[in-house]
Coordinates of C-alpha atoms in Angstrom, one line a residue:
M1197 CA 40.4 182.0 32.8
A1198 CA 40.7 178.7 30.8
A1199 CA 44.6 178.7 31.5
K1200 CA 44.0 179.2 35.2
E1201 CA 41.3 176.3 35.3
E1202 CA 43.7 174.1 33.5
L1203 CA 46.4 174.8 36.0
Y1204 CA 44.0 173.9 38.8
A1205 CA 43.0 170.6 37.1
K1206 CA 46.7 169.7 36.8
V1207 CA 47.4 170.2 40.6
T1208 CA 44.0 168.9 42.2
P1209 CA 44.9 166.6 45.0
R1210 CA 44.2 162.8 44.4
R1211 CA 41.8 162.6 47.4
Q1212 CA 39.0 164.6 48.5
R1213 CA 39.4 166.5 51.8
Q1214 CA 36.1 168.1 52.4
N1215 CA 35.2 165.8 55.3
R1216 CA 38.4 166.2 57.2
P1217 CA 38.9 168.9 59.7
S1218 CA 41.7 171.5 58.9
T1219 CA 44.8 171.5 61.0
I1220 CA 46.2 175.0 61.9
K1221 CA 49.1 175.2 64.4
H1222 CA 50.6 178.4 63.6
G1223 CA 49.2 179.7 66.8
S1224 CA 49.9 183.1 68.0
T1225 CA 51.9 183.9 64.8
L1226 CA 48.6 183.4 62.9
D1227 CA 46.5 185.2 65.5
V1228 CA 48.8 188.3 65.4
L1229 CA 48.2 188.6 61.5
L1230 CA 44.7 188.1 62.0
S1231 CA 44.3 190.7 64.7
M1232 CA 46.2 193.1 62.3
G1233 CA 43.2 192.7 59.9
F1234 CA 44.8 190.5 57.2
P1235 CA 42.3 187.8 55.7
K1236 CA 42.9 184.3 56.8
T1237 CA 43.7 183.0 53.3
R1238 CA 46.4 185.8 52.9
A1239 CA 47.8 185.3 56.4
L1240 CA 48.2 181.5 55.8
K1241 CA 49.8 182.2 52.5
A1242 CA 52.3 184.5 53.8
L1243 CA 53.1 182.3 56.7
V1244 CA 53.8 179.3 54.3
S1245 CA 55.7 181.5 51.8
T1246 CA 57.9 182.7 54.6
G1247 CA 58.4 179.9 56.9
G1248 CA 55.6 180.4 59.4
K1249 CA 57.7 181.5 62.4
N1250 CA 58.1 185.3 62.0
V1251 CA 55.3 187.8 62.1
Q1252 CA 57.6 190.5 60.6
A1253 CA 58.7 188.4 57.7
A1254 CA 55.1 187.4 57.0
C1255 CA 54.0 191.0 56.9
D1256 CA 56.8 192.1 54.7
W1257 CA 55.6 189.5 52.4
L1258 CA 52.1 190.6 52.4
F1259 CA 53.1 194.2 51.8
S1260 CA 55.3 193.5 49.0
H1261 CA 52.7 191.4 47.4
L1262 CA 49.6 193.9 47.8
D1263 CA 49.4 194.1 44.0
D1264 CA 50.2 190.4 43.3
P1265 CA 47.4 189.1 41.0
F1266 CA 47.6 185.6 42.7
L1267 CA 47.5 187.0 46.3
D1268 CA 44.0 185.7 47.0
D1269 CA 44.4 182.5 44.9
T1270 CA 44.2 179.3 46.9
L1271 CA 46.3 177.3 44.8
P1272 CA 48.4 175.2 47.3
R1273 CA 52.3 174.8 47.0
E1274 CA 54.1 171.8 45.8
Y1275 CA 56.3 169.9 48.3
V1276 CA 59.1 167.5 48.1
L1277 CA 61.3 165.4 50.6
Y1278 CA 64.9 165.0 50.1
L1279 CA 67.8 163.7 52.0
R1280 CA 70.7 166.5 52.1
P1281 CA 74.2 165.6 53.2
S1282 CA 76.1 167.8 55.6
G1283 CA 79.7 167.8 57.1
P1284 CA 82.8 167.0 55.1
L1285 CA 80.8 165.0 52.4
L1286 CA 78.7 168.0 51.6
Q1287 CA 82.1 170.1 51.4
Q1288 CA 83.4 167.6 48.8
L1289 CA 80.1 167.6 46.8
N1290 CA 80.2 171.5 46.8
S1291 CA 83.7 171.4 45.6
F1292 CA 82.7 169.1 42.7
W1293 CA 79.9 171.4 41.9
K1294 CA 82.0 174.5 41.7
Q1295 CA 85.0 172.7 39.9
S1296 CA 82.8 171.1 37.3
R1297 CA 80.8 174.3 36.8
L1298 CA 84.1 176.1 36.2
S1299 CA 85.8 173.6 33.8
C1300 CA 82.6 172.3 32.0
G1301 CA 80.1 175.0 32.5
K1302 CA 76.5 174.4 34.1
N1303 CA 74.6 171.1 33.5
K1304 CA 71.0 170.0 34.8
A1305 CA 72.4 168.8 38.2
H1306 CA 73.4 172.2 39.2
N1307 CA 69.7 173.4 39.4
I1308 CA 69.3 171.8 42.8
F1309 CA 71.8 171.3 45.6
P1310 CA 73.2 167.7 46.5
H1311 CA 70.4 165.5 47.4
I1312 CA 68.9 162.0 47.4
T1313 CA 65.1 162.0 46.3
L1314 CA 62.8 160.3 48.7
C1315 CA 59.5 161.1 47.3
Q1316 CA 57.6 162.5 44.3
F1317 CA 56.5 166.3 44.3
F1318 CA 53.0 166.6 46.0
M1319 CA 50.4 169.2 47.0
C1320 CA 49.6 170.3 50.4
A1321 CA 47.1 173.0 51.5
D1322 CA 48.3 176.0 53.4
E1323 CA 46.4 175.3 56.5
K1324 CA 47.9 171.8 56.7
V1325 CA 51.6 172.6 56.3
E1326 CA 52.4 172.8 59.8
A1327 CA 50.9 169.3 60.3
L1328 CA 52.9 168.2 57.5
S1329 CA 56.0 169.3 59.0
D1330 CA 55.1 167.6 62.2
A1331 CA 54.5 164.4 60.3
L1332 CA 58.3 164.6 59.1
Q1333 CA 59.6 165.3 62.6
N1334 CA 57.7 162.4 64.1
T1335 CA 58.9 160.0 61.3
V1336 CA 62.5 160.9 61.7
A1337 CA 62.2 160.7 65.5
K1338 CA 61.3 157.0 65.1
W1339 CA 64.1 156.2 62.7
K1340 CA 66.9 158.0 64.6
G1341 CA 69.9 155.8 64.9
R1342 CA 68.6 152.9 62.8
I1343 CA 70.5 154.0 59.5
G1344 CA 74.1 153.9 59.7
M1345 CA 76.2 156.8 58.7
P1346 CA 77.8 157.6 56.3
L1347 CA 75.6 156.0 53.7
P1348 CA 77.5 153.5 51.5
L1349 CA 77.6 155.2 47.9
E1350 CA 79.1 153.9 44.8
L1351 CA 79.9 155.9 41.7
Y1352 CA 78.2 155.2 38.4
T1353 CA 79.1 156.9 35.1
S1354 CA 77.4 156.8 31.6
S1355 CA 77.6 158.9 28.6
T1356 CA 74.9 161.2 29.9
F1357 CA 74.7 160.7 33.7
I1358 CA 77.3 160.6 36.7
G1359 CA 76.0 159.8 40.0
L1360 CA 76.5 158.1 43.4
F1361 CA 74.1 155.2 44.1
V1362 CA 73.1 154.1 47.5
D1363 CA 73.8 150.6 48.5
E1364 CA 70.7 148.4 47.7
Q1365 CA 70.1 147.3 51.4
I1366 CA 70.3 150.6 52.8
A1367 CA 68.3 152.2 49.9
E1368 CA 65.4 149.9 50.9
M1369 CA 65.5 151.1 54.4
L1370 CA 65.4 154.7 53.2
K1371 CA 62.5 153.6 50.9
T1372 CA 60.6 152.2 54.1
F1373 CA 61.4 155.5 55.8
A1374 CA 59.8 157.3 52.9
S1375 CA 56.8 155.2 53.1
D1376 CA 56.5 155.7 56.9
F1377 CA 56.4 159.4 56.3
A1378 CA 53.9 158.9 53.5
T1379 CA 51.7 157.1 56.1
E1380 CA 52.2 159.9 58.8
A1381 CA 51.4 162.7 56.3
A1382 CA 48.2 161.0 55.3
S1383 CA 47.2 160.8 58.8
K1384 CA 48.2 164.2 60.2
A1385 CA 47.9 166.3 57.1
D1386 CA 45.5 164.3 54.6
V1387 CA 47.9 164.6 51.9
H1388 CA 49.0 161.8 49.3
V1389 CA 52.9 161.1 49.2
E1390 CA 54.3 158.8 46.8
P1391 CA 57.6 157.4 47.7
H1392 CA 60.4 157.4 45.1
K1393 CA 60.6 153.8 43.7
K1394 CA 63.6 154.0 41.6
Q1395 CA 67.2 153.5 42.5
L1396 CA 68.2 156.1 45.3
H1397 CA 71.2 158.2 44.2
V1398 CA 72.9 161.6 44.3
T1399 CA 73.0 163.0 40.9
L1400 CA 76.6 164.7 40.2
A1401 CA 75.9 165.5 36.5
Y1402 CA 73.5 164.9 33.5
H1403 CA 72.5 166.6 30.3
F1404 CA 76.2 167.6 29.7
Q1405 CA 78.2 167.6 26.4
A1406 CA 79.8 164.3 25.5
S1407 CA 83.1 166.0 25.3
H1408 CA 82.9 167.0 29.1
L1409 CA 82.5 163.4 30.3
P1410 CA 86.2 162.8 31.0
A1411 CA 86.8 165.8 33.0
L1412 CA 83.6 165.3 34.9
E1413 CA 84.3 161.7 35.6
K1414 CA 87.8 162.7 36.9
L1415 CA 86.4 165.1 39.2
A1416 CA 83.7 162.7 40.5
K1417 CA 86.4 160.1 41.2
N1418 CA 88.0 162.5 43.6
V1419 CA 84.9 162.8 45.9
D1420 CA 85.6 160.5 48.9
V1421 CA 82.2 158.9 49.6
S1422 CA 83.4 157.6 52.9
S1423 CA 83.8 161.0 54.3
G1424 CA 81.9 161.8 57.6
C1425 CA 78.4 162.9 57.0
D1426 CA 75.1 163.2 58.6
W1427 CA 72.0 163.1 56.3
L1428 CA 69.3 165.5 57.0
A1429 CA 65.6 164.8 55.9
V1430 CA 64.4 168.1 54.4
L1431 CA 60.8 169.1 53.6
L1432 CA 60.8 171.8 50.9
S1433 CA 58.1 173.6 48.8
R1434 CA 58.0 175.6 45.6
D1435 CA 55.4 177.7 43.7
I1436 CA 53.9 175.3 41.3
R1437 CA 53.1 178.0 38.8
F1438 CA 56.9 178.4 38.0
A1439 CA 57.9 174.6 38.1
N1440 CA 59.0 174.7 34.4
H1441 CA 60.3 178.2 34.4
E1442 CA 64.0 179.4 34.2
T1443 CA 65.1 181.0 37.5
L1444 CA 67.0 184.4 37.3
Q1445 CA 68.5 186.5 40.0
V1446 CA 68.4 190.3 39.8
M1447 CA 72.0 191.8 39.9
Y1448 CA 71.1 195.4 39.4
P1449 CA 68.3 197.9 40.3
Y1450 CA 66.0 199.0 37.6
V1451 CA 63.3 201.6 37.6
P1452 CA 60.6 201.0 34.9
Q1453 CA 60.4 203.4 32.1
N1454 CA 57.1 202.2 30.8
D1455 CA 53.9 200.7 32.3
D1456 CA 54.7 197.0 30.9
E1457 CA 58.2 197.1 32.7
L1458 CA 59.0 195.4 35.8
E1459 CA 60.9 197.0 38.7
L1460 CA 63.9 195.2 39.8
L1461 CA 65.6 195.0 43.3
P1462 CA 69.1 193.4 43.7
G1463 CA 68.8 189.8 45.2
D1464 CA 65.1 189.2 44.0
F1465 CA 64.4 186.2 41.8
I1466 CA 62.7 186.4 38.5
F1467 CA 60.7 183.3 36.9
M1468 CA 61.0 183.3 33.1
S1469 CA 59.1 181.0 30.9
P1470 CA 60.2 180.5 27.1
V1471 CA 56.6 180.5 26.0
E1472 CA 56.1 184.1 27.4
Q1473 CA 58.8 185.8 25.7
S1474 CA 56.7 186.6 22.2
T1475 CA 56.0 190.3 23.8
A1476 CA 59.9 190.7 24.5
S1477 CA 62.1 192.6 22.1
E1478 CA 65.8 191.7 21.6
G1479 CA 67.7 192.5 24.9
W1480 CA 64.6 192.1 27.1
V1481 CA 62.8 189.3 28.7
Y1482 CA 59.4 188.7 30.3
G1483 CA 59.3 187.4 33.8
T1484 CA 57.6 187.4 37.3
S1485 CA 59.0 188.6 40.5
L1486 CA 59.3 186.4 43.4
G1487 CA 59.3 189.2 45.8
T1488 CA 56.2 190.9 44.5
G1489 CA 54.5 188.5 42.3
L1490 CA 54.3 191.0 39.5
S1491 CA 55.1 190.4 36.0
G1492 CA 56.6 192.5 33.1
L1493 CA 59.5 193.2 30.8
L1494 CA 63.0 193.7 32.2
P1495 CA 66.4 194.2 30.6
E1496 CA 68.0 190.9 30.1
N1497 CA 71.6 192.1 31.2
Y1498 CA 70.3 193.1 34.7
V1499 CA 69.8 189.6 35.8
S1500 CA 71.8 186.3 35.8
R1501 CA 70.9 182.7 35.8
A1502 CA 70.2 181.1 39.2
D1503 CA 69.5 177.7 40.5
E1504 CA 66.0 176.5 40.6
S1505 CA 66.4 175.6 44.3
D1506 CA 67.3 179.1 45.1
T1507 CA 63.7 180.0 45.5
W1508 CA 62.5 177.0 47.4
V1509 CA 61.2 177.3 51.1
V1510 CA 62.4 174.9 53.8
H1511 CA 59.6 173.5 56.1
G1512 CA 61.9 171.2 58.3
S1513 CA 65.2 169.7 58.2
H1514 CA 65.8 166.9 60.7
S1515 CA 69.1 164.9 61.4
F1516 CA 69.1 161.3 61.5
L1517 CA 72.1 161.3 64.0
N1518 CA 71.9 164.2 66.4
C1519 CA 69.1 164.0 68.9
A1520 CA 69.1 167.8 69.1
S1521 CA 68.4 168.4 65.7
P1522 CA 69.0 172.1 64.7
S1523 CA 65.5 172.0 63.0
T1524 CA 63.0 170.3 65.0
S1525 CA 61.3 173.5 66.2
G1526 CA 59.1 174.0 63.2
T1527 CA 59.1 175.6 60.0
T1528 CA 61.6 178.2 58.5
V1529 CA 62.2 179.7 55.2
L1530 CA 64.9 181.4 52.9
R1531 CA 63.1 184.6 52.5
P1532 CA 62.3 186.0 49.0
G1533 CA 64.6 188.8 47.8
C1534 CA 67.3 187.7 50.3
Q1535 CA 67.5 184.0 50.0
P1536 CA 70.9 182.2 50.5
S1537 CA 71.3 179.5 48.1
M1538 CA 71.8 176.2 49.6
S1539 CA 75.1 176.1 47.7
K1540 CA 76.2 179.7 47.1
M1541 CA 78.5 181.5 49.7
R1542 CA 77.5 183.8 52.5
L1543 CA 79.4 186.1 54.8
F1544 CA 78.1 187.2 58.1
V1545 CA 79.8 189.9 59.9
C1546 CA 79.1 190.6 63.6
R1547 CA 80.3 192.9 66.3
H1548 CA 81.3 191.8 69.6
G1549 CA 79.2 191.8 72.7
E1550 CA 79.0 194.2 75.7
R1551 CA 82.6 194.8 77.0
M1552 CA 83.6 195.3 80.6
D1553 CA 85.5 198.6 80.2
V1554 CA 82.4 200.6 78.7
V1555 CA 80.0 199.2 81.5
F1556 CA 82.4 199.4 84.5
G1557 CA 84.7 202.1 83.3
K1558 CA 88.3 202.2 82.2
H1559 CA 89.6 201.6 85.9
W1560 CA 87.7 198.4 86.3
V1561 CA 91.0 196.2 86.1
T1562 CA 92.4 198.1 89.2
Q1563 CA 89.1 197.6 91.0
C1564 CA 88.7 194.0 90.1
F1565 CA 92.2 192.6 90.9
D1566 CA 93.8 192.4 94.4
S1567 CA 97.5 193.2 95.1
K1568 CA 98.2 189.5 94.1
G1569 CA 96.6 189.8 91.0
R1570 CA 93.6 187.7 91.8
Y1571 CA 90.5 188.5 90.0
I1572 CA 87.4 189.5 92.3
R1573 CA 83.9 190.1 90.7
S1574 CA 81.9 192.8 92.4
N1575 CA 78.7 192.8 90.1
L1576 CA 76.5 190.1 88.7
N1577 CA 77.3 191.3 85.2
M1578 CA 81.0 190.6 85.6
P1579 CA 82.3 187.3 84.5
V1580 CA 83.0 184.6 87.5
S1581 CA 86.5 184.0 86.2
L1582 CA 88.7 185.4 83.5
P1583 CA 91.5 183.7 81.5
A1584 CA 95.0 183.9 83.0
R1585 CA 97.3 186.1 81.1
S1586 CA 101.1 185.4 80.9
N1587 CA 102.0 188.9 81.1
G1588 CA 99.6 189.8 84.1
H1589 CA 96.3 191.3 84.6
K1590 CA 97.5 194.8 83.4
D1591 CA 97.0 193.5 79.9
Y1592 CA 93.2 193.5 80.3
E1593 CA 93.4 197.4 80.3
K1594 CA 93.6 197.3 76.4
D1595 CA 92.2 193.9 75.9
C1596 CA 89.0 193.6 77.9
P1597 CA 86.6 190.6 78.2
I1598 CA 83.0 190.7 77.6
T1599 CA 80.3 191.0 80.5
V1600 CA 77.9 188.4 81.3
F1601 CA 75.2 190.2 79.4
G1602 CA 77.7 190.3 76.5
S1603 CA 77.8 186.4 76.5
T1604 CA 74.1 186.2 76.8
Q1605 CA 73.7 188.5 73.7
A1606 CA 76.1 186.3 71.9
R1607 CA 74.2 183.0 72.9
L1608 CA 71.0 184.7 71.7
V1609 CA 72.5 185.3 68.3
G1610 CA 73.8 181.6 68.2
E1611 CA 70.3 180.3 69.1
A1612 CA 68.6 182.6 66.6
L1613 CA 70.9 181.2 63.8
L1614 CA 70.2 177.6 65.1
E1615 CA 66.6 178.3 65.0
S1616 CA 66.9 179.7 61.4
H1617 CA 68.6 176.4 60.3
T1618 CA 71.8 178.3 59.6
N1619 CA 75.1 176.2 59.7
I1620 CA 78.5 178.2 60.3
D1621 CA 81.3 176.5 58.2
F1622 CA 84.0 178.7 59.3
V1623 CA 84.5 181.4 62.1
Y1624 CA 87.1 184.0 61.8
C1625 CA 87.9 186.4 64.6
S1626 CA 89.6 189.5 65.5
P1627 CA 92.4 188.7 68.2
S1628 CA 90.6 190.8 70.7
L1629 CA 89.5 188.8 73.7
R1630 CA 86.0 190.5 73.6
C1631 CA 85.7 189.1 69.9
I1632 CA 86.8 185.6 70.7
Q1633 CA 84.6 185.2 73.7
T1634 CA 81.7 186.6 71.6
A1635 CA 82.3 184.0 69.0
Q1636 CA 82.4 181.2 71.4
H1637 CA 79.2 182.0 72.7
I1638 CA 77.6 182.3 69.4
L1639 CA 78.9 178.8 68.5
Q1640 CA 77.4 177.7 72.0
G1641 CA 73.9 178.8 70.9
L1642 CA 74.5 177.2 67.6
Q1643 CA 75.5 173.9 69.3
Q1644 CA 78.5 173.9 67.3
E1645 CA 81.0 174.7 70.2
G1646 CA 84.1 172.5 69.9
K1647 CA 82.9 171.2 66.3
T1648 CA 83.9 174.6 64.6
K1649 CA 87.1 176.1 65.7
I1650 CA 87.7 179.7 65.9
R1651 CA 90.4 181.1 63.5
V1652 CA 92.2 184.2 65.1
E1653 CA 93.0 186.6 62.3
P1654 CA 95.0 189.8 63.4
G1655 CA 94.0 191.4 60.1
L1656 CA 90.5 191.7 61.4
F1657 CA 91.5 194.0 64.3
E1658 CA 89.8 197.4 64.2
W1659 CA 91.3 200.7 63.0
T1660 CA 94.4 200.9 65.2
K1661 CA 94.0 204.9 65.3
W1662 CA 91.5 204.1 68.0
V1663 CA 93.8 202.3 70.2
S1664 CA 95.1 204.5 73.1
G1665 CA 98.5 204.8 73.8
T1666 CA 101.8 204.1 71.7
C1667 CA 101.5 200.4 71.4
L1668 CA 98.8 197.7 70.4
P1669 CA 97.1 195.4 72.8
A1670 CA 99.2 192.4 74.2
W1671 CA 96.7 189.7 72.9
I1672 CA 96.4 186.2 74.4
P1673 CA 98.1 183.6 72.1
P1674 CA 96.0 180.8 70.6
A1675 CA 97.8 178.3 72.8
E1676 CA 96.7 180.1 75.9
L1677 CA 93.1 180.6 74.7
T1678 CA 92.9 177.0 74.1
A1679 CA 94.0 176.3 77.7
A1680 CA 91.4 178.7 78.9
N1681 CA 88.7 176.5 77.2
L1682 CA 88.1 178.7 74.2
S1683 CA 87.7 176.6 70.8
V1684 CA 90.6 178.1 69.0
D1685 CA 92.2 176.6 66.1
T1686 CA 95.9 176.5 67.0
T1687 CA 97.0 175.3 63.6
Y1688 CA 95.5 178.3 61.7
R1689 CA 98.2 180.6 59.9
P1690 CA 96.9 184.1 59.7
H1691 CA 96.7 186.2 56.3
F1692 CA 97.8 189.2 58.1
S1693 CA 100.4 188.8 60.8
I1694 CA 100.4 191.0 64.1
S1695 CA 103.9 192.2 63.1
K1696 CA 102.3 194.1 60.1
L1697 CA 99.9 196.0 62.3
A1698 CA 101.0 199.6 62.9
V1699 CA 99.8 201.8 65.6
S1700 CA 97.9 204.9 64.3
E1701 CA 97.5 203.5 60.7
S1702 CA 95.8 205.8 58.4
Y1703 CA 92.0 205.4 57.3
D1704 CA 93.0 204.3 53.8
T1705 CA 95.4 201.6 55.4
Y1706 CA 92.7 200.1 57.6
I1707 CA 90.2 199.9 54.8
S1708 CA 92.6 198.3 52.6
R1709 CA 93.7 196.0 55.2
S1710 CA 90.0 195.0 56.1
F1711 CA 89.2 194.4 52.3
Q1712 CA 92.3 192.2 51.7
V1713 CA 91.8 190.0 54.6
T1714 CA 88.2 189.5 53.9
R1715 CA 88.7 188.7 50.2
E1716 CA 91.5 186.2 51.2
I1717 CA 89.3 184.5 53.8
L1718 CA 86.5 184.0 51.2
T1719 CA 88.9 182.7 48.7
E1720 CA 90.2 180.3 51.3
C1721 CA 86.9 178.9 52.1
K1722 CA 85.3 178.9 48.7
T1723 CA 85.6 175.4 47.8
L1724 CA 85.3 174.2 51.6
G1725 CA 82.1 175.6 52.6
N1726 CA 79.2 177.9 52.3
T1727 CA 79.0 180.1 55.2
V1728 CA 81.7 182.2 56.8
L1729 CA 81.2 184.1 60.1
I1730 CA 83.6 187.1 61.0
V1731 CA 83.3 188.3 64.6
A1732 CA 85.1 191.5 65.0
H1733 CA 84.3 195.1 65.6
A1734 CA 81.5 197.7 65.1
S1735 CA 83.9 199.1 62.2
S1736 CA 84.2 195.6 60.5
L1737 CA 80.6 195.5 59.3
E1738 CA 81.2 198.2 56.9
A1739 CA 85.1 197.7 56.3
C1740 CA 84.6 194.0 55.6
T1741 CA 81.7 194.2 53.3
R1742 CA 81.7 197.5 51.3
Q1743 CA 84.5 196.8 48.8
I1744 CA 83.4 193.1 48.2
Q1745 CA 80.3 194.6 46.9
G1746 CA 82.3 196.5 44.2
L1747 CA 81.7 199.9 46.0
T1748 CA 84.3 202.4 46.7
P1749 CA 85.1 203.2 50.5
Q1750 CA 83.2 206.2 52.2
N1751 CA 85.4 209.1 53.4
S1752 CA 86.4 208.7 56.9
K1753 CA 83.8 211.0 58.5
D1754 CA 80.9 209.3 56.8
F1755 CA 82.5 206.0 58.0
V1756 CA 82.8 207.1 61.6
Q1757 CA 79.2 208.2 61.6
V1758 CA 78.0 204.7 60.4
V1759 CA 80.2 202.9 63.0
R1760 CA 78.9 204.9 65.9
K1761 CA 75.3 203.6 65.2
I1762 CA 76.3 199.8 65.1
P1763 CA 75.3 198.3 68.6
Y1764 CA 76.8 195.3 70.3
L1765 CA 76.2 192.0 68.2
G1766 CA 75.3 194.2 65.3
F1767 CA 75.0 191.6 62.4
C1768 CA 75.0 191.9 58.6
A1769 CA 75.0 189.4 55.9
C1770 CA 76.4 189.3 52.5
E1771 CA 75.7 187.0 49.6
E1772 CA 77.7 186.2 46.4
L1773 CA 75.6 186.5 43.2
G1774 CA 76.1 183.2 41.5
E1775 CA 79.7 182.7 40.3
T1776 CA 80.2 186.4 39.4
G1777 CA 82.5 187.2 42.4
V1778 CA 80.2 190.1 43.0
W1779 CA 78.6 190.4 46.6
Q1780 CA 75.6 192.1 47.9
L1781 CA 74.2 193.0 51.3
V1782 CA 71.0 190.9 52.0
D1783 CA 68.6 190.4 55.0
P1784 CA 70.4 188.5 57.9
P1785 CA 68.7 185.1 58.7
I1786 CA 67.9 186.3 62.3
L1787 CA 66.1 189.3 63.9
P1788 CA 68.0 192.1 65.1
L1789 CA 68.9 192.3 68.9
T1790 CA 67.9 195.4 70.8
H1791 CA 68.9 196.4 74.2
G1792 CA 69.2 199.5 76.4
P1793 CA 71.5 200.8 79.0
N1794 CA 70.8 200.8 82.6
H1795 CA 72.6 202.5 85.7
S1796 CA 74.3 200.9 88.6
F1797 CA 72.0 200.2 91.4
N1798 CA 73.0 200.6 95.2
W1799 CA 70.0 199.7 97.3
R1800 CA 71.6 201.2 100.3
E1801 CA 71.9 204.7 98.7
M1802 CA 68.6 204.6 97.0
L1803 CA 66.3 203.1 99.6
M1804 CA 67.9 204.0 103.1
Q1805 CA 66.9 207.5 103.3
D1806 CA 66.3 209.7 106.3

């Protein structure tokens, strides 16, 4: 009890708030949780811990924390405001992070993603978090366009520190921005924010061995600080109880053998404090699970070191450049147990949208093209127009487009990714038109159309055994796709050429091809970006992710059963476990998309009856 009171004393807000009304703006999300019977304090804690926008995520959090001894604790979370780079500069900094880690090992800078600190950590009650997020959004809106990009940065090195310092004049402007946020936060959320008063900088390395200085300095000099960049004002929070703990990530499942042991689920994070290790024997550690809040002993070789920021929650991320900031719509979260690190790699694999030949039958081509080869749509779910094909419209029989609803499905997925603050660095696509169109509409929903080019990769085509006839489809070449206003990268050189694809390939050949191409794609992108999206076929969700997890392929019969259950825009996510090269499936950052079939409606036949 004394330790708990001491903890509360440490984090008591500097200003008393009893006379100020609370501000709760979670609206219907909170109302739904309350209507389900959850106490208000628990509902608010779940919303803040999972981002506040998703009832399902909040419910999952509550159910997984039923035995958490701190579930009814009103201790607030700790918040901080950072500037995070994006674009080419972020890619260069991530490359520096990875190269320095490989050559010199981890140093203190690796615990947090590249950033500029704008304020000290501060406390905010759960019922005030929405207002705090609004305060940041309002402040950024006032400052848009006032700070030139990219920020002028200058490299500085010493025997124990390497960093990029912000030009003094611009730094003063950023400090004024932080001061304005502090004023807004005090007014809207009644919290005390202390703006950062020291020199503003991006830390590249510190607390490293003296012998590593030459190598780190050489890598730092390769960072082009003039690279294009938009800086994002990001509001983050962490559980203050674990602020001084080491963060570990679970790599393998573990079922407790004794009452004092902790169950482990892959992807969960464990907080470990050195002062709590007296009860642990050799090869074991004592820690607390982020996913459940429970504490206990666990085998040390079942976890690996993670970065401190892997467990932080995002409550707003606002661009200084773009008026349509991808994160001005409230609060989001990197959910416990499946949270992508802000610097580790993620792979998304998505099936294409609803296809024309499935909806309108395999003879749709003969019905929609006249004798002169002109396309005529006969249903609102058919596209208004189709790309021209150099070999004629007959090629559509094996390479069909998606329907209007298929386009809508894809945009919904893109909009959901945008809402979850997910940025796609690279898009790879099967050469099938339906896949390329799906990728295009996902990018539209993400507001990245034209910014992110689609890389057409023949190696991502589905199992060729499923192609009818004796030849493969005649796909539209990248140059013609570009002419049809599809954002295709015409400079991309595929890992697997079309000439290598064989008709009626064996199951083993298809699985091997998918694994090989996926692995080469991830290697290609590793130092250049964090998130890769593959848009391909239903079979791709299994074929592109199973073996990178270190699992052996299923037999063909079980594989087919899995594929049959994957709907249009079926979506899965994989995440690399640290620098281990081992991947695992995690919860996607978006909700699933459910839809049902409907039959063709002819009003004349249905309604004009004698």
